[in-house]
DNA sequence: GACGATACGGAACGCTCGCCCCGGTTGTCA
DNA sequence: TGACAACCGGGGCGAGCGTTCCGTATCGTC
């Protein structure tokens, strides 16, 4: 691979991270090319479709989320770990339209590799069942419910502008998930 | 107004109700024209833009929601009235993509007349404050929070397919709103 | 320094969709 | 029943966007 090709690939990926984070997957690809300082053709030489580029960006983001989830697994209080994860995830996604678009699409991360997808949700499952065993979360919720609630919470949060209001909404939703 | 014109206007409106309900505002206008059995030109003769047609459809739906809200105002138990309204609204919207698109757009019903919009949310406010006075709902929530939570709940609900799961999600979110 | 391979930019293509226009038709009223 | 205004259908226009193509520039090597 030629040096300029590698350099341009990096540039495109970095620009795509920024632009997708700001505007979500709906942004025109030309905008990404422009921000990267390359032509549209160059983008397509490195990524076969716009969606593939989006996947590549999301894969990176999911790695970060997974690192967080993994760290929380060792927390003393499984209930607190779960709720921290929930709040953190919602906040991350509310700041990153790429992440929220990916979450909503087709019931989960439609983007990112299959194995990343699977291991991420396996981690979520562990946090959830841990919290349920500790009596902190309603026992009748499964990982699908949690995903749905994260997506819903995300949507609720970006209906309001005031960050204090957003925090309150997260609190409301978390309260609803607690065991009675 | 000529008889055929009035007839076609009705047809278009009825087709638009169905099609928007099924597929949301993103549906091509040609599809509505086709279902109404008229040409696209005819649609535009009766409604200046696609958005105006959508508004007209939504206005009708909001009337129905308002009738429900109004009826619940006289309920003995203000808490139950509020939660019934919440659940009912979410279920209505989850069956009607027009309604959910309208709700999400631009922080509330961007469609429908201003006065319909205002009086609808005034009714919601009454149900909310009633439930709060009765000690059934957290006192720190306002109508904006409720709107955000309805939108969020809606999104959560259409992440799952099983109706029992959907009901459970509504229950979770309602529980979160209850006063402690 | 010259040459072949590789990569680049951006114009062009095809598609979708909102909206407009015009030649033909239909309803209304004298 | 005839004439005219109102109305109709659907092809067409223009804009936006994903994707492709090709003439040109750049890189790496001998």
GROMACS .gro file of C-alpha atoms (C1' of nucleotides) in nm:
model
  420
    1UNK     CA    1   0.000   0.000   0.000
    2UNK     CA    2   0.141   0.332  -0.106
    3UNK     CA    3   0.221   0.588   0.161
    4UNK     CA    4  -0.025   0.847   0.030
    5UNK     CA    5  -0.299   0.586   0.020
    6UNK     CA    6  -0.246   0.494   0.383
    7UNK     CA    7  -0.239   0.860   0.481
    8UNK     CA    8  -0.563   0.930   0.298
    9UNK     CA    9  -0.735   0.629   0.449
   10UNK     CA   10  -0.654   0.761   0.795
   11UNK     CA   11  -0.776   1.107   0.706
   12UNK     CA   12  -1.105   0.976   0.573
   13UNK     CA   13  -1.162   0.763   0.880
   14UNK     CA   14  -1.088   1.053   1.112
   15UNK     CA   15  -1.312   1.292   0.920
   16UNK     CA   16  -1.587   1.031   0.913
   17UNK     CA   17  -1.564   0.989   1.290
   18UNK     CA   18  -1.616   1.359   1.341
   19UNK     CA   19  -1.883   1.413   1.082
   20UNK     CA   20  -2.088   1.105   1.166
   21UNK     CA   21  -2.067   1.194   1.534
   22UNK     CA   22  -2.202   1.540   1.464
   23UNK     CA   23  -2.464   1.468   1.204
   24UNK     CA   24  -2.531   1.094   1.203
   25UNK     CA   25  -2.536   0.858   0.911
   26UNK     CA   26  -2.763   1.088   0.707
   27UNK     CA   27  -2.479   1.327   0.623
   28UNK     CA   28  -2.386   1.334   0.251
   29UNK     CA   29  -2.066   1.151   0.175
   30UNK     CA   30  -1.930   1.455  -0.007
   31UNK     CA   31  -1.921   1.635   0.325
   32UNK     CA   32  -1.691   1.370   0.469
   33UNK     CA   33  -1.468   1.384   0.160
   34UNK     CA   34  -1.455   1.762   0.185
   35UNK     CA   35  -1.362   1.754   0.554
   36UNK     CA   36  -1.095   1.495   0.483
   37UNK     CA   37  -0.958   1.710   0.202
   38UNK     CA   38  -0.999   1.436  -0.059
   39UNK     CA   39  -1.237   1.360  -0.346
   40UNK     CA   40  -1.537   1.135  -0.318
   41UNK     CA   41  -1.363   0.878  -0.536
   42UNK     CA   42  -1.090   0.840  -0.277
   43UNK     CA   43  -1.340   0.759  -0.008
   44UNK     CA   44  -1.485   0.484  -0.223
   45UNK     CA   45  -1.143   0.342  -0.301
   46UNK     CA   46  -1.091   0.274   0.069
   47UNK     CA   47  -1.443   0.179   0.171
   48UNK     CA   48  -1.675   0.000  -0.071
   49UNK     CA   49  -1.989   0.182   0.041
   50UNK     CA   50  -2.089   0.461   0.273
   51UNK     CA   51  -2.233   0.202   0.505
   52UNK     CA   52  -1.901   0.018   0.525
   53UNK     CA   53  -1.735   0.342   0.629
   54UNK     CA   54  -1.998   0.393   0.894
   55UNK     CA   55  -1.941   0.040   1.020
   56UNK     CA   56  -1.571   0.104   1.052
   57UNK     CA   57  -1.639   0.417   1.258
   58UNK     CA   58  -1.890   0.241   1.481
   59UNK     CA   59  -1.658  -0.053   1.540
   60UNK     CA   60  -1.413   0.188   1.701
   61UNK     CA   61  -1.679   0.342   1.923
   62UNK     CA   62  -1.807   0.005   2.037
   63UNK     CA   63  -1.459  -0.092   2.148
   64UNK     CA   64  -1.463   0.201   2.387
   65UNK     CA   65  -1.805   0.114   2.523
   66UNK     CA   66  -1.692  -0.243   2.572
   67UNK     CA   67  -1.390  -0.135   2.769
   68UNK     CA   68  -1.621   0.056   3.003
   69UNK     CA   69  -1.860  -0.234   3.042
   70UNK     CA   70  -1.573  -0.469   3.108
   71UNK     CA   71  -1.433  -0.248   3.380
   72UNK     CA   72  -1.771  -0.225   3.552
   73UNK     CA   73  -1.800  -0.602   3.564
   74UNK     CA   74  -1.558  -0.606   3.856
   75UNK     CA   75  -1.756  -0.348   4.057
   76UNK     CA   76  -1.845  -0.444   4.418
   77UNK     CA   77  -2.209  -0.349   4.381
   78UNK     CA   78  -2.359  -0.514   4.073
   79UNK     CA   79  -2.668  -0.293   4.089
   80UNK     CA   80  -2.465   0.027   4.087
   81UNK     CA   81  -2.249  -0.113   3.807
   82UNK     CA   82  -2.551  -0.178   3.591
   83UNK     CA   83  -2.705   0.163   3.646
   84UNK     CA   84  -2.374   0.338   3.591
   85UNK     CA   85  -2.339   0.155   3.266
   86UNK     CA   86  -2.690   0.249   3.162
   87UNK     CA   87  -2.644   0.618   3.235
   88UNK     CA   88  -2.300   0.629   3.081
   89UNK     CA   89  -2.411   0.463   2.762
   90UNK     CA   90  -2.705   0.697   2.719
   91UNK     CA   91  -2.483   0.998   2.772
   92UNK     CA   92  -2.223   0.876   2.527
   93UNK     CA   93  -2.482   0.817   2.260
   94UNK     CA   94  -2.656   1.147   2.321
   95UNK     CA   95  -2.328   1.319   2.237
   96UNK     CA   96  -2.264   1.109   1.932
   97UNK     CA   97  -2.522   1.082   1.658
   98UNK     CA   98  -2.331   0.802   1.491
   99UNK     CA   99  -2.372   0.589   1.800
  100UNK     CA  100  -2.739   0.666   1.842
  101UNK     CA  101  -2.813   0.600   1.477
  102UNK     CA  102  -2.633   0.270   1.499
  103UNK     CA  103  -2.819   0.173   1.815
  104UNK     CA  104  -3.158   0.243   1.667
  105UNK     CA  105  -3.095   0.078   1.335
  106UNK     CA  106  -3.240  -0.264   1.292
  107UNK     CA  107  -3.265  -0.362   1.655
  108UNK     CA  108  -2.913  -0.299   1.783
  109UNK     CA  109  -2.578  -0.226   1.634
  110UNK     CA  110  -2.640  -0.324   1.277
  111UNK     CA  111  -2.290  -0.193   1.222
  112UNK     CA  112  -1.962  -0.323   1.352
  113UNK     CA  113  -1.851  -0.683   1.307
  114UNK     CA  114  -2.072  -0.967   1.421
  115UNK     CA  115  -1.830  -1.072   1.693
  116UNK     CA  116  -1.797  -0.721   1.834
  117UNK     CA  117  -2.174  -0.703   1.837
  118UNK     CA  118  -2.211  -1.036   2.013
  119UNK     CA  119  -1.945  -0.985   2.275
  120UNK     CA  120  -2.077  -0.640   2.355
  121UNK     CA  121  -2.425  -0.765   2.426
  122UNK     CA  122  -2.284  -1.058   2.619
  123UNK     CA  123  -2.115  -0.807   2.848
  124UNK     CA  124  -2.442  -0.619   2.889
  125UNK     CA  125  -2.611  -0.944   2.974
  126UNK     CA  126  -2.357  -1.012   3.247
  127UNK     CA  127  -2.408  -0.671   3.402
  128UNK     CA  128  -2.783  -0.718   3.386
  129UNK     CA  129  -2.800  -1.064   3.537
  130UNK     CA  130  -2.551  -0.960   3.806
  131UNK     CA  131  -2.775  -0.671   3.902
  132UNK     CA  132  -3.079  -0.896   3.897
  133UNK     CA  133  -2.916  -1.155   4.122
  134UNK     CA  134  -2.830  -0.876   4.362
  135UNK     CA  135  -3.198  -0.782   4.370
  136UNK     CA  136  -3.139  -0.439   4.218
  137UNK     CA  137  -3.319  -0.481   3.888
  138UNK     CA  138  -3.661  -0.626   3.799
  139UNK     CA  139  -3.609  -0.995   3.727
  140UNK     CA  140  -3.846  -0.995   3.428
  141UNK     CA  141  -3.621  -0.783   3.207
  142UNK     CA  142  -3.386  -0.935   2.953
  143UNK     CA  143  -3.114  -0.788   2.737
  144UNK     CA  144  -3.359  -0.700   2.460
  145UNK     CA  145  -3.564  -0.499   2.705
  146UNK     CA  146  -3.252  -0.322   2.820
  147UNK     CA  147  -3.154  -0.238   2.466
  148UNK     CA  148  -3.502  -0.109   2.395
  149UNK     CA  149  -3.493   0.101   2.711
  150UNK     CA  150  -3.152   0.243   2.624
  151UNK     CA  151  -3.277   0.342   2.280
  152UNK     CA  152  -3.592   0.490   2.431
  153UNK     CA  153  -3.402   0.678   2.696
  154UNK     CA  154  -3.173   0.814   2.432
  155UNK     CA  155  -3.465   0.941   2.236
  156UNK     CA  156  -3.620   1.097   2.545
  157UNK     CA  157  -3.293   1.264   2.635
  158UNK     CA  158  -3.248   1.431   2.303
  159UNK     CA  159  -3.595   1.576   2.320
  160UNK     CA  160  -3.479   1.816   2.590
  161UNK     CA  161  -3.201   2.071   2.584
  162UNK     CA  162  -3.133   2.130   2.951
  163UNK     CA  163  -2.871   1.880   3.077
  164UNK     CA  164  -3.033   1.877   3.422
  165UNK     CA  165  -3.358   1.768   3.262
  166UNK     CA  166  -3.171   1.499   3.072
  167UNK     CA  167  -3.023   1.364   3.393
  168UNK     CA  168  -3.365   1.357   3.551
  169UNK     CA  169  -3.505   1.159   3.259
  170UNK     CA  170  -3.226   0.905   3.291
  171UNK     CA  171  -3.303   0.880   3.661
  172UNK     CA  172  -3.673   0.825   3.592
  173UNK     CA  173  -3.601   0.546   3.349
  174UNK     CA  174  -3.349   0.381   3.577
  175UNK     CA  175  -3.597   0.395   3.864
  176UNK     CA  176  -3.850   0.214   3.651
  177UNK     CA  177  -3.607  -0.071   3.604
  178UNK     CA  178  -3.537  -0.124   3.975
  179UNK     CA  179  -3.685  -0.425   4.150
  180UNK     CA  180  -3.982  -0.328   4.367
  181UNK     CA  181  -6.633   2.384  -0.532
  182UNK     CA  182  -6.726   2.126  -0.790
  183UNK     CA  183  -6.858   1.789  -0.676
  184UNK     CA  184  -6.572   1.589  -0.826
  185UNK     CA  185  -6.321   1.817  -0.660
  186UNK     CA  186  -6.478   1.765  -0.320
  187UNK     CA  187  -6.491   1.391  -0.376
  188UNK     CA  188  -6.127   1.376  -0.473
  189UNK     CA  189  -6.023   1.585  -0.177
  190UNK     CA  190  -6.193   1.336   0.054
  191UNK     CA  191  -6.031   1.043  -0.122
  192UNK     CA  192  -5.687   1.195  -0.093
  193UNK     CA  193  -5.733   1.269   0.274
  194UNK     CA  194  -5.854   0.919   0.346
  195UNK     CA  195  -5.570   0.757   0.150
  196UNK     CA  196  -5.320   0.985   0.323
  197UNK     CA  197  -5.454   0.880   0.664
  198UNK     CA  198  -5.396   0.515   0.581
  199UNK     CA  199  -5.063   0.549   0.410
  200UNK     CA  200  -4.910   0.789   0.660
  201UNK     CA  201  -5.031   0.566   0.942
  202UNK     CA  202  -4.860   0.266   0.787
  203UNK     CA  203  -4.539   0.418   0.666
  204UNK     CA  204  -4.497   0.758   0.826
  205UNK     CA  205  -4.421   1.089   0.663
  206UNK     CA  206  -4.132   0.942   0.462
  207UNK     CA  207  -4.365   0.772   0.215
  208UNK     CA  208  -4.349   0.915  -0.140
  209UNK     CA  209  -4.645   1.128  -0.230
  210UNK     CA  210  -4.704   0.927  -0.545
  211UNK     CA  211  -4.797   0.632  -0.325
  212UNK     CA  212  -5.075   0.834  -0.165
  213UNK     CA  213  -5.196   0.952  -0.505
  214UNK     CA  214  -5.195   0.597  -0.632
  215UNK     CA  215  -5.391   0.469  -0.332
  216UNK     CA  216  -5.639   0.752  -0.373
  217UNK     CA  217  -5.677   0.668  -0.742
  218UNK     CA  218  -5.577   1.018  -0.856
  219UNK     CA  219  -5.271   1.182  -1.008
  220UNK     CA  220  -5.006   1.360  -0.808
  221UNK     CA  221  -5.123   1.690  -0.956
  222UNK     CA  222  -5.462   1.644  -0.794
  223UNK     CA  223  -5.308   1.600  -0.452
  224UNK     CA  224  -5.120   1.927  -0.494
  225UNK     CA  225  -5.432   2.107  -0.609
  226UNK     CA  226  -5.595   2.036  -0.273
  227UNK     CA  227  -5.294   2.061  -0.044
  228UNK     CA  228  -5.015   2.306  -0.121
  229UNK     CA  229  -4.734   2.080   0.001
  230UNK     CA  230  -4.688   1.726   0.125
  231UNK     CA  231  -4.635   1.868   0.469
  232UNK     CA  232  -4.970   2.048   0.460
  233UNK     CA  233  -5.138   1.719   0.381
  234UNK     CA  234  -4.960   1.555   0.671
  235UNK     CA  235  -5.073   1.836   0.898
  236UNK     CA  236  -5.432   1.785   0.794
  237UNK     CA  237  -5.409   1.415   0.874
  238UNK     CA  238  -5.245   1.475   1.210
  239UNK     CA  239  -5.499   1.737   1.306
  240UNK     CA  240  -5.767   1.469   1.283
  241UNK     CA  241  -5.568   1.227   1.496
  242UNK     CA  242  -5.499   1.485   1.762
  243UNK     CA  243  -5.871   1.553   1.793
  244UNK     CA  244  -5.920   1.191   1.892
  245UNK     CA  245  -5.638   1.198   2.144
  246UNK     CA  246  -5.780   1.514   2.293
  247UNK     CA  247  -6.121   1.357   2.333
  248UNK     CA  248  -5.958   1.076   2.533
  249UNK     CA  249  -5.759   1.313   2.747
  250UNK     CA  250  -6.066   1.522   2.811
  251UNK     CA  251  -6.268   1.221   2.922
  252UNK     CA  252  -5.994   1.113   3.164
  253UNK     CA  253  -5.991   1.453   3.326
  254UNK     CA  254  -6.310   1.362   3.515
  255UNK     CA  255  -6.166   1.033   3.647
  256UNK     CA  256  -6.193   0.976   4.025
  257UNK     CA  257  -5.830   0.880   4.063
  258UNK     CA  258  -5.604   1.142   3.902
  259UNK     CA  259  -5.303   0.913   3.923
  260UNK     CA  260  -5.475   0.633   3.738
  261UNK     CA  261  -5.607   0.883   3.484
  262UNK     CA  262  -5.259   1.007   3.407
  263UNK     CA  263  -5.108   0.662   3.371
  264UNK     CA  264  -5.397   0.542   3.157
  265UNK     CA  265  -5.344   0.839   2.933
  266UNK     CA  266  -4.973   0.771   2.909
  267UNK     CA  267  -5.018   0.406   2.819
  268UNK     CA  268  -5.297   0.476   2.578
  269UNK     CA  269  -5.108   0.744   2.396
  270UNK     CA  270  -4.801   0.528   2.355
  271UNK     CA  271  -5.011   0.243   2.220
  272UNK     CA  272  -5.193   0.467   1.977
  273UNK     CA  273  -4.873   0.609   1.842
  274UNK     CA  274  -4.703   0.271   1.820
  275UNK     CA  275  -4.980   0.165   1.583
  276UNK     CA  276  -4.965   0.480   1.378
  277UNK     CA  277  -4.641   0.594   1.226
  278UNK     CA  278  -4.794   0.929   1.132
  279UNK     CA  279  -4.857   1.003   1.495
  280UNK     CA  280  -4.515   0.896   1.611
  281UNK     CA  281  -4.339   1.092   1.338
  282UNK     CA  282  -4.539   1.398   1.432
  283UNK     CA  283  -4.460   1.355   1.799
  284UNK     CA  284  -4.089   1.327   1.744
  285UNK     CA  285  -4.063   1.608   1.498
  286UNK     CA  286  -3.934   1.933   1.634
  287UNK     CA  287  -4.026   1.879   1.996
  288UNK     CA  288  -4.393   1.791   1.982
  289UNK     CA  289  -4.665   1.806   1.723
  290UNK     CA  290  -4.508   2.031   1.470
  291UNK     CA  291  -4.818   1.955   1.267
  292UNK     CA  292  -5.176   2.048   1.334
  293UNK     CA  293  -5.289   2.402   1.403
  294UNK     CA  294  -5.126   2.605   1.675
  295UNK     CA  295  -5.442   2.611   1.885
  296UNK     CA  296  -5.493   2.235   1.861
  297UNK     CA  297  -5.135   2.195   1.967
  298UNK     CA  298  -5.171   2.429   2.261
  299UNK     CA  299  -5.496   2.297   2.392
  300UNK     CA  300  -5.376   1.941   2.366
  301UNK     CA  301  -5.072   2.007   2.580
  302UNK     CA  302  -5.282   2.210   2.820
  303UNK     CA  303  -5.494   1.899   2.873
  304UNK     CA  304  -5.183   1.692   2.932
  305UNK     CA  305  -5.067   1.949   3.182
  306UNK     CA  306  -5.392   1.920   3.371
  307UNK     CA  307  -5.369   1.542   3.390
  308UNK     CA  308  -5.011   1.570   3.506
  309UNK     CA  309  -5.061   1.829   3.778
  310UNK     CA  310  -5.371   1.643   3.897
  311UNK     CA  311  -5.168   1.326   3.936
  312UNK     CA  312  -4.890   1.517   4.108
  313UNK     CA  313  -5.130   1.680   4.355
  314UNK     CA  314  -5.267   1.335   4.434
  315UNK     CA  315  -4.910   1.224   4.510
  316UNK     CA  316  -4.902   0.969   4.231
  317UNK     CA  317  -4.634   1.125   4.010
  318UNK     CA  318  -4.292   1.273   4.090
  319UNK     CA  319  -4.341   1.644   4.154
  320UNK     CA  320  -4.028   1.744   3.962
  321UNK     CA  321  -4.163   1.646   3.621
  322UNK     CA  322  -4.321   1.898   3.388
  323UNK     CA  323  -4.506   1.863   3.062
  324UNK     CA  324  -4.187   1.873   2.860
  325UNK     CA  325  -4.051   1.581   3.055
  326UNK     CA  326  -4.372   1.393   2.997
  327UNK     CA  327  -4.356   1.460   2.625
  328UNK     CA  328  -3.996   1.345   2.616
  329UNK     CA  329  -4.085   1.030   2.809
  330UNK     CA  330  -4.375   0.955   2.578
  331UNK     CA  331  -4.150   0.988   2.276
  332UNK     CA  332  -3.883   0.776   2.443
  333UNK     CA  333  -4.130   0.511   2.547
  334UNK     CA  334  -4.265   0.501   2.196
  335UNK     CA  335  -3.921   0.440   2.061
  336UNK     CA  336  -3.855   0.171   2.316
  337UNK     CA  337  -4.182   0.001   2.234
  338UNK     CA  338  -4.116  -0.022   1.867
  339UNK     CA  339  -3.781  -0.184   1.929
  340UNK     CA  340  -3.958  -0.501   2.038
  341UNK     CA  341  -4.208  -0.717   1.852
  342UNK     CA  342  -4.377  -0.909   2.131
  343UNK     CA  343  -4.679  -0.712   2.261
  344UNK     CA  344  -4.626  -0.851   2.611
  345UNK     CA  345  -4.275  -0.707   2.609
  346UNK     CA  346  -4.414  -0.376   2.490
  347UNK     CA  347  -4.658  -0.366   2.779
  348UNK     CA  348  -4.380  -0.441   3.022
  349UNK     CA  349  -4.172  -0.155   2.884
  350UNK     CA  350  -4.463   0.084   2.926
  351UNK     CA  351  -4.501  -0.040   3.282
  352UNK     CA  352  -4.131   0.015   3.353
  353UNK     CA  353  -4.144   0.369   3.228
  354UNK     CA  354  -4.463   0.448   3.415
  355UNK     CA  355  -4.310   0.311   3.736
  356UNK     CA  356  -4.017   0.544   3.692
  357UNK     CA  357  -4.252   0.840   3.689
  358UNK     CA  358  -4.431   0.749   4.014
  359UNK     CA  359  -4.361   0.950   4.326
  360UNK     CA  360  -4.139   0.760   4.568
  361DG     C1'  361   1.577   1.062  -1.420
  362DA     C1'  362   1.242   0.783  -1.641
  363DC     C1'  363   0.883   0.451  -1.642
  364DG     C1'  364   0.504   0.159  -1.486
  365DA     C1'  365   0.186   0.099  -1.130
  366DT     C1'  366  -0.099   0.299  -0.815
  367DA     C1'  367  -0.393   0.649  -0.635
  368DC     C1'  368  -0.624   1.091  -0.688
  369DG     C1'  369  -1.004   1.441  -0.780
  370DG     C1'  370  -1.422   1.557  -0.929
  371DA     C1'  371  -1.737   1.544  -1.320
  372DA     C1'  372  -2.096   1.246  -1.461
  373DC     C1'  373  -2.458   0.891  -1.404
  374DG     C1'  374  -2.871   0.693  -1.230
  375DC     C1'  375  -3.213   0.702  -0.904
  376DT     C1'  376  -3.564   0.901  -0.591
  377DC     C1'  377  -3.878   1.236  -0.474
  378DG     C1'  378  -4.117   1.690  -0.418
  379DC     C1'  379  -4.351   1.984  -0.708
  380DC     C1'  380  -4.526   2.205  -1.159
  381DC     C1'  381  -4.737   2.231  -1.613
  382DC     C1'  382  -5.028   2.142  -1.998
  383DG     C1'  383  -5.337   1.902  -2.310
  384DG     C1'  384  -5.755   1.682  -2.242
  385DT     C1'  385  -6.189   1.591  -1.975
  386DT     C1'  386  -6.586   1.673  -1.685
  387DG     C1'  387  -6.931   1.917  -1.420
  388DT     C1'  388  -7.241   2.309  -1.405
  389DC     C1'  389  -7.560   2.636  -1.552
  390DA     C1'  390  -7.809   2.901  -1.882
  391DT     C1'  391  -7.765   2.071  -2.503
  392DG     C1'  392  -7.387   2.359  -2.565
  393DA     C1'  393  -7.020   2.637  -2.387
  394DC     C1'  394  -6.697   2.755  -2.055
  395DA     C1'  395  -6.475   2.736  -1.637
  396DA     C1'  396  -6.294   2.417  -1.318
  397DC     C1'  397  -6.057   2.012  -1.266
  398DC     C1'  398  -5.787   1.598  -1.386
  399DG     C1'  399  -5.375   1.277  -1.495
  400DG     C1'  400  -4.926   1.195  -1.544
  401DG     C1'  401  -4.507   1.320  -1.772
  402DG     C1'  402  -4.134   1.632  -1.674
  403DC     C1'  403  -3.815   1.930  -1.417
  404DG     C1'  404  -3.472   2.014  -1.075
  405DA     C1'  405  -3.232   1.905  -0.653
  406DG     C1'  406  -2.989   1.582  -0.355
  407DC     C1'  407  -2.720   1.185  -0.299
  408DG     C1'  408  -2.473   0.731  -0.354
  409DT     C1'  409  -2.167   0.546  -0.668
  410DT     C1'  410  -1.863   0.501  -1.087
  411DC     C1'  411  -1.539   0.639  -1.431
  412DC     C1'  412  -1.148   0.832  -1.637
  413DG     C1'  413  -0.787   1.161  -1.739
  414DT     C1'  414  -0.414   1.324  -1.454
  415DA     C1'  415  -0.079   1.336  -1.076
  416DT     C1'  416   0.211   1.102  -0.760
  417DC     C1'  417   0.486   0.724  -0.572
  418DG     C1'  418   0.830   0.373  -0.574
  419DT     C1'  419   1.182   0.143  -0.828
  420DC     C1'  420   1.558   0.052  -1.153
   0.00000   0.00000   0.00000
